[in-house]
Amino acid sequence: MNSRVDLTNAIRALAMDAVQKANSGHPGMPMGMAEVAEVLWNHHLRHNPANPAWPDRDRFVLSNGHGSMLLYALLHLTGYDLPMNELKRFRQLHSKTPGHPEHGLAPGVETTTGPLGQGLANAVGMALAERVLAAEFNRDGFDIVNHHTYVFCGDGCLMEGISHEACSLAGTLRLGKLIAFYDDNGISIDSEKGRIEHWFSDDTPRRFEAYGWHVVRNVDGHDFAAIEAALSQARSETARPSLICCKTVIAKGAPKKANTGAAHGAPLGADEVAATRANIGWKYPPFELPEHVYAGWDARARGAKLEANWNEKFAAYAKRHPEPAAEFKRRMAGELPANWRSQREAVIARANDKAETVATRKASQNAIEGLAPGLPELIGGSADLSGSNLTMWSGSKVITWENGGNYLHYGVREFAMCAIMNGMVLHGGVRPYGGTFLVFSDYARNALRLAALMKINSIFVFTHDSIGLGEDGPTHQAVEHAASLRLIPNLDVWRPCDTVESACAWAAAIERRDGPTSLLLTRQNAPFQQRSAETVAAIARGGYILSDAANGAPRCVIIGTGSEVQLALEAQKSLTAEGVAVRVVSLPSTSVFDRQDAAYRAQVLPRGVPRVAVEAGVTDYWRKYVGLDGAVVGIDRFGESAPAGELFKFFGFTAERVAAAVKSLL
């Protein structure tokens, strides 16, 4: 029989050796959580190393992602395609073992973690997706969706405010298949010994009980039997999420650095590594493991059997329920319905035919109303602003602890909302979108950044996109936010000018598979713009000629987005009357436009022709399009509290000012 002590010491050895070789990393957490990991991964976790994408696998999230070597060791030991050479290349250029786990590199890494607390919120999203899909697809005893979400988290995760947002909601929704292991080692970075009692004295178990969680207290995180008993309790509790509080020793086994802050974020040092080997009785050289350890960890046969059993169940399910089975397969594959193209074109054509002048937040709701019936994977939501963001549609069914549905009231939890959405996308089978005011994208920004880093297709709806918000004043008026979001690599940002651009933006967001999308939408009305069929098609390219010069080649190009496109058109009209040939370019998505070929971009924005940009936001961003010699009509200060119409006049967002800017260049 294999010694469980050897199995856990293999984790300790791999963690300290990889960190030592890289001369960088966090050895303490993996060494302290080795026993907890062994109980979960070797005896409870349903996974198949040969198929990390098996739909009904349990999800495992390492929220305290600085301890990444724990996850890399587990993946290697249990049989995933992560060879020892990758562990030897820990934290090195182009390795599959970066400093923090990254989704899409090593197989089996469910999400990118490291910014503390977000992995925990992702796990809430995964558990929520499991709940929603189970309610929709399980039939007649065929529980084809029936798995747990497990998450490791530490003091840092629980100090971050997002843990409150996400875990409060998880308790309200009674996500009984969510189980969190709290690595309660009492160590943080700030102090000589790393003790945290001077800055983190929360009664964490009572806090989670107040959220409505089931809490298992004071578990010895190094006692296999105690961990097993706690996990059995948690798994038997189906009406509440569970928190298992594991008392652990950071860097357990290290003679001098165990239970100290020195073991958190730095190599143990060659002498301490050698001393640790002697102390735990590990007689093998760095990166060498005995066969009995590999045999004791190997999950390939068990995983293959688990998946084979599920495949057999799914085949029987498909025979009895062929349509839901086909739909489940489509959605887990992330494919759009077969009639998607015709559905999309119909929604855009309807917007063009109706020619409505409405706020783009309303145009967005119209697009959802047209698209959602054919996209049952859409899961909407808002951070307590459904009536303002207009993210609900006629078919919205609110998700509660009692039932599934397709719409979630997140409460005032912007950051958690976006991180939970990311977890839902990562789980698969659903496409979440969630709304708040654009100004509150600041609260959620790191979740947007991680979505972009992971290249996952969450859809973030941000309304009240400028000083056009009006009377709520500068605290709620977004001026720097559009430019700020455009700076995030791989985040597509759309700021549509009317109903047609809004429908096109939604279509682009839904079709995108390699990154997230942010939709920036107005509170105030935006006039409908007439377009030819060719011009409507060009919207998908992110920028296009909305109205070309009527009297010869353009002497100047006016670039506009959102509600300010109308100002560009009005300025063009007055300038044309004066004999000045001007082109108006609508640039609803600079990120998409920038991906077009150089010839197309030069066709839209011809070289050598002066440019003026107009947007109710900060001006610096637009210098990349107008140059230092161009002009920008924008706002480089915070707003004021007044009706939107008064604010636009006060801050100079008028056709006259745009026309004057053109004349100043000519």
XYZ file of C-alpha atoms in Angstrom, residues 11-644:
634
model
C 4.190 17.769 -3.461
C 6.438 19.448 -0.914
C 9.559 18.354 -2.758
C 8.322 19.468 -6.159
C 7.191 22.820 -4.791
C 10.410 23.692 -3.000
C 12.613 22.337 -5.814
C 10.810 24.227 -8.580
C 10.812 27.484 -6.639
C 14.460 27.023 -5.735
C 15.444 26.317 -9.342
C 13.524 29.362 -10.567
C 14.894 31.412 -7.669
C 11.390 32.820 -7.462
C 8.001 31.725 -6.212
C 5.853 30.763 -3.250
C 6.740 27.388 -1.728
C 4.921 27.757 1.589
C 1.297 27.261 0.554
C 1.835 24.101 -1.528
C 3.826 22.568 1.312
C 1.127 23.483 3.815
C -1.863 22.289 1.782
C -0.406 18.967 0.626
C -2.576 16.756 2.842
C -5.767 18.610 1.945
C -4.888 18.262 -1.732
C -4.247 14.552 -1.369
C -7.609 13.870 0.251
C -9.501 15.858 -2.377
C -7.629 14.900 -5.531
C -6.969 11.261 -4.732
C -10.297 10.327 -3.182
C -13.070 12.705 -4.250
C -12.278 14.835 -7.287
C -14.055 13.537 -10.392
C -11.755 14.300 -13.305
C -10.090 12.607 -16.239
C -6.496 13.649 -16.969
C -6.872 12.351 -20.530
C -9.790 14.729 -21.171
C -9.605 17.973 -19.174
C -12.726 19.208 -21.006
C -15.034 16.367 -19.925
C -18.306 18.284 -19.336
C -19.318 16.673 -16.041
C -15.933 16.816 -14.336
C -15.630 18.477 -10.965
C -14.097 21.933 -11.208
C -11.064 22.782 -9.088
C -9.928 26.370 -8.587
C -6.739 27.468 -6.861
C -7.838 30.930 -5.781
C -4.615 31.538 -3.847
C -2.822 31.212 -7.165
C 0.578 32.262 -5.853
C 0.795 28.651 -4.661
C 0.704 27.536 -8.295
C 3.236 24.768 -7.770
C 0.594 22.890 -5.809
C -1.620 22.770 -8.886
C 1.228 22.011 -11.273
C 2.399 19.188 -9.031
C -1.103 17.724 -8.840
C -1.595 17.894 -12.597
C 1.753 16.249 -13.242
C 1.306 13.547 -10.615
C -2.249 12.578 -11.545
C -1.430 12.106 -15.223
C -2.190 15.287 -17.137
C -0.028 16.214 -20.100
C 2.320 18.303 -18.004
C 5.739 16.621 -18.078
C 8.442 17.079 -15.479
C 10.386 19.323 -17.834
C 7.615 21.892 -17.517
C 7.914 21.801 -13.729
C 11.646 22.317 -14.112
C 10.844 25.369 -16.265
C 8.629 26.908 -13.585
C 8.295 30.671 -14.114
C 10.433 30.607 -17.255
C 9.728 32.134 -20.665
C 7.063 30.282 -22.679
C 6.664 27.499 -20.126
C 3.284 25.996 -19.265
C 4.028 26.694 -15.616
C 3.956 30.475 -15.169
C 4.179 32.125 -11.775
C 0.399 32.045 -11.383
C -1.866 29.498 -13.097
C -3.070 30.647 -16.500
C -6.082 29.193 -18.256
C -5.124 27.830 -21.653
C -1.520 26.900 -20.872
C -1.277 23.793 -18.710
C -4.140 21.329 -19.275
C -6.436 21.121 -16.266
C -6.053 24.746 -15.195
C -9.684 25.856 -15.033
C -9.053 29.588 -14.594
C -6.321 32.182 -14.315
C -5.747 33.029 -10.668
C -3.383 35.205 -8.720
C -5.258 38.470 -8.134
C -6.609 37.219 -4.830
C -10.288 36.533 -4.346
C -11.161 36.323 -8.015
C -10.668 32.584 -8.211
C -13.155 32.219 -5.374
C -15.620 34.380 -7.315
C -14.941 32.351 -10.485
C -15.793 29.226 -8.502
C -19.124 30.764 -7.502
C -19.793 31.309 -11.212
C -18.884 27.714 -12.030
C -21.189 26.383 -9.320
C -23.936 28.678 -10.567
C -23.505 27.456 -14.142
C -23.745 23.862 -12.898
C -26.977 24.717 -11.077
C -28.518 26.434 -14.120
C -27.548 23.690 -16.566
C -28.738 20.936 -14.222
C -32.128 22.627 -13.895
C -32.407 22.899 -17.668
C -31.061 19.568 -18.882
C -31.436 16.884 -16.207
C -34.419 14.612 -16.864
C -36.040 11.492 -15.409
C -33.144 10.507 -13.200
C -30.603 11.263 -15.941
C -28.372 13.665 -14.015
C -26.027 14.469 -16.858
C -25.018 17.675 -15.040
C -24.034 16.682 -11.528
C -20.660 17.811 -10.269
C -19.005 19.855 -7.554
C -16.860 22.961 -7.654
C -13.948 22.963 -5.217
C -11.779 25.945 -4.429
C -8.682 26.481 -2.303
C -8.406 29.962 -0.812
C -6.245 31.706 1.753
C -6.255 34.682 4.061
C -5.472 37.024 1.184
C -8.512 35.850 -0.782
C -10.732 36.442 2.211
C -9.290 39.871 2.978
C -10.095 41.059 -0.543
C -13.507 42.692 -0.743
C -14.582 40.557 -3.682
C -14.745 37.564 -1.337
C -17.548 39.302 0.570
C -19.437 40.144 -2.613
C -19.169 36.684 -4.145
C -19.602 34.566 -1.033
C -22.573 36.574 0.175
C -24.322 35.898 -3.129
C -23.313 32.220 -3.085
C -24.930 31.869 0.333
C -28.099 33.600 -0.835
C -28.312 31.277 -3.843
C -27.583 28.231 -1.649
C -25.005 26.788 -4.013
C -24.692 23.470 -2.239
C -22.185 21.993 -4.662
C -19.618 24.693 -3.945
C -16.992 23.650 -1.395
C -14.169 25.961 -0.346
C -11.093 24.947 1.636
C -9.700 27.822 3.676
C -5.932 27.559 4.150
C -5.916 29.084 7.629
C -2.170 29.301 8.247
C -2.195 32.705 9.935
C 0.658 33.997 7.774
C 0.848 37.002 5.486
C 3.706 39.086 4.101
C 3.738 42.267 6.173
C 5.826 41.725 9.293
C 8.985 40.003 10.330
C 7.211 36.806 11.295
C 4.275 37.265 8.940
C 1.585 36.897 11.588
C -1.672 38.463 10.462
C -3.546 39.055 13.701
C -2.703 42.764 13.673
C -4.473 43.345 10.344
C -6.855 40.403 9.914
C -8.753 39.493 13.049
C -12.074 38.509 11.462
C -13.990 35.600 12.883
C -14.076 33.965 9.476
C -16.293 30.991 10.385
C -18.973 33.264 11.857
C -18.684 35.561 8.868
C -19.449 32.714 6.477
C -22.207 31.360 8.681
C -23.765 34.832 8.463
C -23.666 34.512 4.673
C -25.648 31.288 4.963
C -22.757 28.892 4.425
C -22.206 25.553 6.096
C -18.924 25.859 7.994
C -16.656 23.112 9.294
C -14.359 24.660 11.900
C -10.883 23.936 13.201
C -9.952 21.077 10.894
C -6.385 19.860 11.292
C -5.154 20.422 7.761
C -2.423 17.812 8.178
C -4.638 14.995 9.520
C -5.970 12.862 6.677
C -8.858 11.493 8.725
C -9.936 14.933 9.938
C -9.854 16.338 6.407
C -11.792 13.353 5.098
C -14.462 13.747 7.763
C -14.813 17.459 7.059
C -15.118 16.905 3.327
C -17.724 14.188 3.853
C -19.761 16.635 5.926
C -19.488 19.256 3.215
C -20.466 16.867 0.443
C -23.523 15.725 2.388
C -24.694 19.339 2.796
C -26.613 20.056 -0.396
C -28.598 23.148 0.625
C -25.668 25.463 1.417
C -22.154 26.084 0.116
C -19.485 24.847 2.492
C -16.338 26.367 3.947
C -13.833 23.951 5.454
C -11.465 25.842 7.756
C -8.146 24.000 7.654
C -5.560 24.873 10.267
C -2.257 24.435 8.449
C 1.417 25.221 8.835
C 2.883 27.173 5.956
C 5.956 25.394 4.530
C 5.300 22.391 6.761
C 8.450 20.300 7.034
C 10.926 23.165 6.694
C 12.897 23.217 9.989
C 13.537 26.973 10.180
C 11.035 28.598 7.825
C 7.846 26.663 8.535
C 5.202 28.897 10.095
C 7.017 32.090 9.076
C 6.392 34.810 6.514
C 9.770 34.002 4.964
C 8.225 30.893 3.383
C 5.415 32.743 1.677
C 6.956 34.420 -1.346
C 10.606 33.444 -1.648
C 12.700 30.300 -2.167
C 13.589 28.434 0.984
C 17.278 28.550 0.096
C 19.580 25.637 -0.696
C 20.424 24.907 2.945
C 16.795 24.937 4.065
C 15.758 22.757 1.122
C 18.392 20.196 2.105
C 17.334 20.380 5.735
C 13.693 19.931 4.757
C 14.535 16.819 2.771
C 16.187 15.331 5.824
C 13.402 16.456 8.132
C 10.593 14.842 6.121
C 12.641 11.805 5.127
C 12.657 12.598 1.426
C 15.743 10.878 0.031
C 15.261 11.557 -3.667
C 17.145 14.180 -5.726
C 15.379 17.275 -7.062
C 12.639 16.508 -9.598
C 12.965 12.750 -9.160
C 10.006 10.755 -7.895
C 9.803 7.027 -7.114
C 7.433 4.787 -9.024
C 5.267 4.080 -5.997
C 4.518 7.803 -5.707
C 3.461 8.022 -9.345
C 1.355 4.890 -8.893
C -0.279 6.311 -5.793
C -1.266 9.532 -7.575
C -2.167 8.194 -11.031
C -5.800 9.146 -11.753
C -5.916 8.106 -15.390
C -7.668 4.743 -15.014
C -10.170 6.049 -12.476
C -10.803 9.148 -14.580
C -11.343 7.130 -17.744
C -13.865 4.951 -15.931
C -15.718 7.947 -14.514
C -16.012 9.539 -17.929
C -16.971 6.234 -19.579
C -19.783 5.811 -17.059
C -20.980 9.338 -17.806
C -20.764 8.742 -21.557
C -22.925 5.649 -21.140
C -25.457 7.659 -19.144
C -25.420 10.444 -21.715
C -25.978 7.985 -24.561
C -29.078 6.655 -22.811
C -30.198 10.221 -22.147
C -29.713 11.142 -25.810
C -31.764 8.161 -26.894
C -34.672 9.210 -24.696
C -34.219 12.984 -25.061
C -32.490 13.612 -28.394
C -33.203 17.332 -28.698
C -31.916 18.374 -25.246
C -28.908 16.112 -25.751
C -28.019 17.790 -29.042
C -28.534 21.212 -27.487
C -26.306 20.306 -24.525
C -23.516 19.170 -26.839
C -23.776 22.345 -28.912
C -23.621 24.590 -25.917
C -20.766 22.800 -24.199
C -18.835 23.057 -27.461
C -19.451 26.812 -27.495
C -21.058 26.692 -30.920
C -23.764 29.064 -32.112
C -27.100 27.701 -33.348
C -27.342 26.633 -36.966
C -29.715 29.508 -37.754
C -27.600 32.136 -36.023
C -26.648 34.059 -39.153
C -30.242 34.522 -40.304
C -31.305 35.433 -36.782
C -28.576 38.059 -36.516
C -29.380 39.568 -39.899
C -33.064 39.742 -39.047
C -32.388 41.667 -35.827
C -30.109 44.158 -37.601
C -32.572 44.575 -40.466
C -35.431 45.162 -38.025
C -33.436 47.885 -36.268
C -32.687 49.493 -39.622
C -36.307 49.321 -40.767
C -37.764 50.727 -37.540
C -35.377 53.697 -37.661
C -35.952 54.543 -33.998
C -34.373 57.382 -32.100
C -33.797 55.920 -28.637
C -31.037 55.705 -26.073
C -28.511 53.050 -27.003
C -29.225 51.297 -23.691
C -32.770 50.830 -25.054
C -31.354 49.835 -28.435
C -29.303 47.234 -26.583
C -32.422 45.876 -24.889
C -34.113 45.688 -28.284
C -31.180 43.666 -29.602
C -31.346 41.294 -26.627
C -35.087 40.916 -27.186
C -34.433 39.865 -30.767
C -31.434 37.625 -30.180
C -32.129 35.922 -26.852
C -35.037 33.669 -27.921
C -32.677 31.807 -30.231
C -29.804 31.762 -27.734
C -30.945 29.863 -24.640
C -27.370 29.910 -23.352
C -27.628 33.650 -22.631
C -27.657 34.352 -18.892
C -28.335 38.012 -18.199
C -27.962 40.075 -15.086
C -27.256 43.426 -13.538
C -25.688 44.826 -10.386
C -28.937 46.192 -8.961
C -29.570 48.343 -12.024
C -31.759 46.189 -14.250
C -34.242 48.990 -14.847
C -31.462 51.414 -15.765
C -29.174 49.088 -17.711
C -32.187 47.582 -19.523
C -30.592 44.148 -19.454
C -33.865 42.283 -18.868
C -36.040 41.149 -21.748
C -39.537 39.668 -21.994
C -38.248 36.115 -21.614
C -36.089 36.797 -18.553
C -36.622 34.333 -15.730
C -34.904 35.299 -12.492
C -32.561 32.737 -10.967
C -33.177 32.046 -7.279
C -32.109 29.361 -4.837
C -35.345 27.552 -5.680
C -35.032 27.388 -9.443
C -32.883 27.830 -12.498
C -33.463 30.582 -14.988
C -31.665 32.954 -17.293
C -31.344 36.198 -15.346
C -29.530 36.989 -12.107
C -29.951 39.910 -9.764
C -26.348 40.314 -8.577
C -27.126 43.053 -6.075
C -24.654 45.908 -5.660
C -21.672 43.691 -6.428
C -20.045 44.941 -9.642
C -16.653 43.274 -9.166
C -18.110 39.940 -8.112
C -20.642 40.072 -10.933
C -17.936 40.287 -13.569
C -15.737 37.641 -11.937
C -18.731 35.323 -11.485
C -19.572 35.821 -15.159
C -16.007 34.800 -16.021
C -16.457 31.626 -13.977
C -19.672 30.840 -15.809
C -17.961 31.221 -19.185
C -15.099 29.011 -18.044
C -17.539 26.349 -16.897
C -19.097 26.232 -20.350
C -22.635 25.840 -21.610
C -23.743 29.403 -20.830
C -22.980 32.883 -22.170
C -23.375 35.482 -19.430
C -23.817 39.200 -19.831
C -24.093 41.630 -16.949
C -24.726 45.322 -16.584
C -23.843 48.312 -14.462
C -23.038 51.999 -15.022
C -19.838 52.621 -16.961
C -18.329 54.579 -14.088
C -18.449 51.409 -11.966
C -16.291 49.512 -14.428
C -13.532 50.836 -12.152
C -14.811 48.543 -9.409
C -14.822 45.580 -11.766
C -11.774 46.402 -13.853
C -9.524 43.549 -12.774
C -12.179 40.996 -13.683
C -12.398 42.569 -17.140
C -8.630 42.400 -17.389
C -8.558 38.712 -16.462
C -11.300 37.932 -18.984
C -9.137 39.564 -21.633
C -6.031 37.738 -20.403
C -7.864 34.398 -20.502
C -9.398 35.184 -23.924
C -12.883 34.241 -22.734
C -16.009 35.786 -24.206
C -17.838 37.413 -21.322
C -20.087 40.329 -22.293
C -19.983 43.413 -20.063
C -22.795 45.929 -20.507
C -21.974 49.451 -19.294
C -24.646 52.121 -19.574
C -24.765 55.832 -18.694
C -21.563 56.200 -20.640
C -20.661 59.901 -20.259
C -21.688 63.273 -18.880
C -24.953 62.442 -20.641
C -25.892 60.675 -17.415
C -26.865 64.131 -16.223
C -28.126 65.075 -12.799
C -26.352 62.396 -10.742
C -23.240 64.459 -11.281
C -19.510 63.817 -11.635
C -19.415 60.854 -9.241
C -21.478 58.921 -11.763
C -20.407 60.551 -15.029
C -17.840 58.488 -16.914
C -15.243 60.681 -18.612
C -12.035 58.616 -18.552
C -13.590 55.167 -18.636
C -14.050 54.540 -22.358
C -10.421 55.422 -23.022
C -9.310 53.380 -20.037
C -11.132 50.242 -21.157
C -9.757 50.585 -24.685
C -6.263 50.276 -23.220
C -6.893 46.707 -22.002
C -5.373 44.313 -24.568
C -7.846 41.903 -26.155
C -10.939 43.642 -24.755
C -13.258 44.718 -27.549
C -14.986 47.974 -26.619
C -18.068 49.100 -28.576
C -19.683 52.523 -28.214
C -22.538 52.449 -30.744
C -24.250 55.569 -32.052
C -27.765 54.231 -32.730
C -30.019 51.190 -32.874
C -28.309 49.585 -35.860
C -24.804 49.926 -34.464
C -26.102 48.583 -31.134
C -27.517 45.483 -32.833
C -24.253 44.989 -34.727
C -22.264 45.389 -31.523
C -24.341 42.718 -29.797
C -23.909 40.386 -32.760
C -20.138 40.894 -32.678
C -20.039 40.239 -28.928
C -21.973 37.000 -29.266
C -19.916 35.787 -32.225
C -16.594 36.514 -30.542
C -14.811 33.435 -29.202
C -11.356 34.741 -28.363
C -12.005 37.521 -25.882
C -14.501 39.615 -23.926
C -16.590 42.540 -25.111
C -17.694 45.730 -23.375
C -20.729 47.599 -24.656
C -20.830 51.304 -23.694
C -24.346 52.676 -23.953
C -26.076 56.019 -23.535
C -28.779 57.138 -21.185
C -29.831 59.927 -23.550
C -31.454 59.395 -26.934
C -29.238 58.937 -29.980
C -30.745 59.683 -33.422
C -31.097 56.891 -35.954
C -28.732 57.212 -38.932
C -29.685 56.275 -42.480
C -27.306 53.815 -44.147
C -27.020 51.762 -47.282
C -26.844 47.970 -46.995
C -23.119 48.180 -47.747
C -22.614 50.676 -44.940
C -24.564 48.520 -42.472
C -22.284 45.596 -43.322
C -19.215 47.766 -42.697
C -20.190 48.369 -39.066
C -18.787 44.946 -38.218
C -15.321 46.279 -39.125
C -15.378 48.606 -36.127
C -15.102 51.833 -38.112
C -16.543 52.957 -41.421
C -17.523 55.941 -43.549
C -20.951 56.924 -42.315
C -21.314 60.035 -44.481
C -18.765 60.922 -47.129
C -17.972 64.352 -48.509
C -20.632 65.350 -51.002
C -18.529 67.807 -52.994
C -15.218 66.186 -53.792
C -12.460 64.544 -51.811
C -12.653 65.322 -48.098
C -10.476 68.111 -46.775
C -11.035 66.881 -43.224
C -12.348 63.748 -41.487
C -14.539 63.982 -38.386
C -14.423 60.843 -36.225
C -17.247 60.267 -33.762
C -18.589 57.599 -31.427
C -21.816 57.118 -29.547
C -24.171 60.054 -29.154
C -21.507 62.448 -30.458
C -21.755 61.040 -33.993
C -24.799 63.246 -34.433
C -22.687 66.326 -33.658
C -20.216 65.248 -36.351
C -23.029 64.946 -38.892
C -24.491 68.317 -37.978
C -21.065 69.917 -38.296
C -20.598 68.236 -41.670
C -23.882 69.697 -42.857
C -22.958 73.266 -41.896
C -19.461 72.928 -43.329
C -20.799 71.535 -46.590
C -23.036 74.583 -46.884
C -19.880 76.693 -46.626
C -18.161 74.667 -49.345
C -15.914 72.642 -47.032
C -15.818 68.968 -48.006
C -15.901 66.808 -44.854
C -16.159 63.073 -44.259
C -17.799 61.640 -41.126
C -16.429 58.356 -39.825
C -18.232 56.423 -37.115
C -15.756 54.440 -35.022
C -17.879 52.386 -32.629
C -15.063 49.937 -31.854
C -11.488 51.140 -32.118
C -10.172 47.701 -31.146
C -12.023 45.979 -33.971
C -11.100 48.730 -36.427
C -7.430 48.435 -35.484
C -7.502 44.751 -36.466
C -8.567 45.557 -40.036
C -5.992 45.469 -42.791
C -3.982 48.594 -43.489
C -5.666 49.190 -46.851
C -9.119 49.333 -45.307
C -8.012 51.617 -42.479
C -6.370 53.954 -44.990
C -9.538 53.932 -47.090
C -11.585 55.076 -44.080
C -8.979 57.458 -42.668
C -6.913 58.616 -45.654
C -3.347 59.657 -44.933
C -2.585 63.335 -45.117
C -6.155 64.445 -44.470
C -6.591 66.353 -41.177
C -8.796 64.716 -38.570
C -11.041 65.872 -35.755
C -12.354 63.433 -33.133
C -15.403 64.104 -30.987
C -16.313 62.072 -27.917
C -17.673 63.049 -24.505
C -14.592 61.731 -22.741
C -10.906 62.445 -22.208
C -8.994 63.563 -25.266
C -5.564 61.927 -25.064
C -6.691 58.537 -26.369
C -7.799 60.062 -29.660
C -4.318 61.351 -30.477
C -3.507 57.932 -31.952
C -6.100 58.677 -34.651
C -5.863 62.440 -35.145
C -2.148 62.914 -34.371
C -0.596 65.852 -32.579
C -1.689 68.179 -35.371
C -5.321 67.088 -35.295
C -8.073 68.277 -32.971
C -10.173 66.556 -30.322
C -13.465 67.837 -28.981
C -13.655 66.151 -25.584
C -13.600 66.734 -21.840
C -10.485 66.602 -19.678
C -12.103 67.355 -16.339
C -14.858 65.851 -14.228
C -18.445 66.784 -14.961
C -21.184 68.704 -13.218
C -24.640 67.943 -11.869
C -27.253 69.190 -14.328
C -29.553 67.890 -17.055
C -27.652 66.238 -19.883
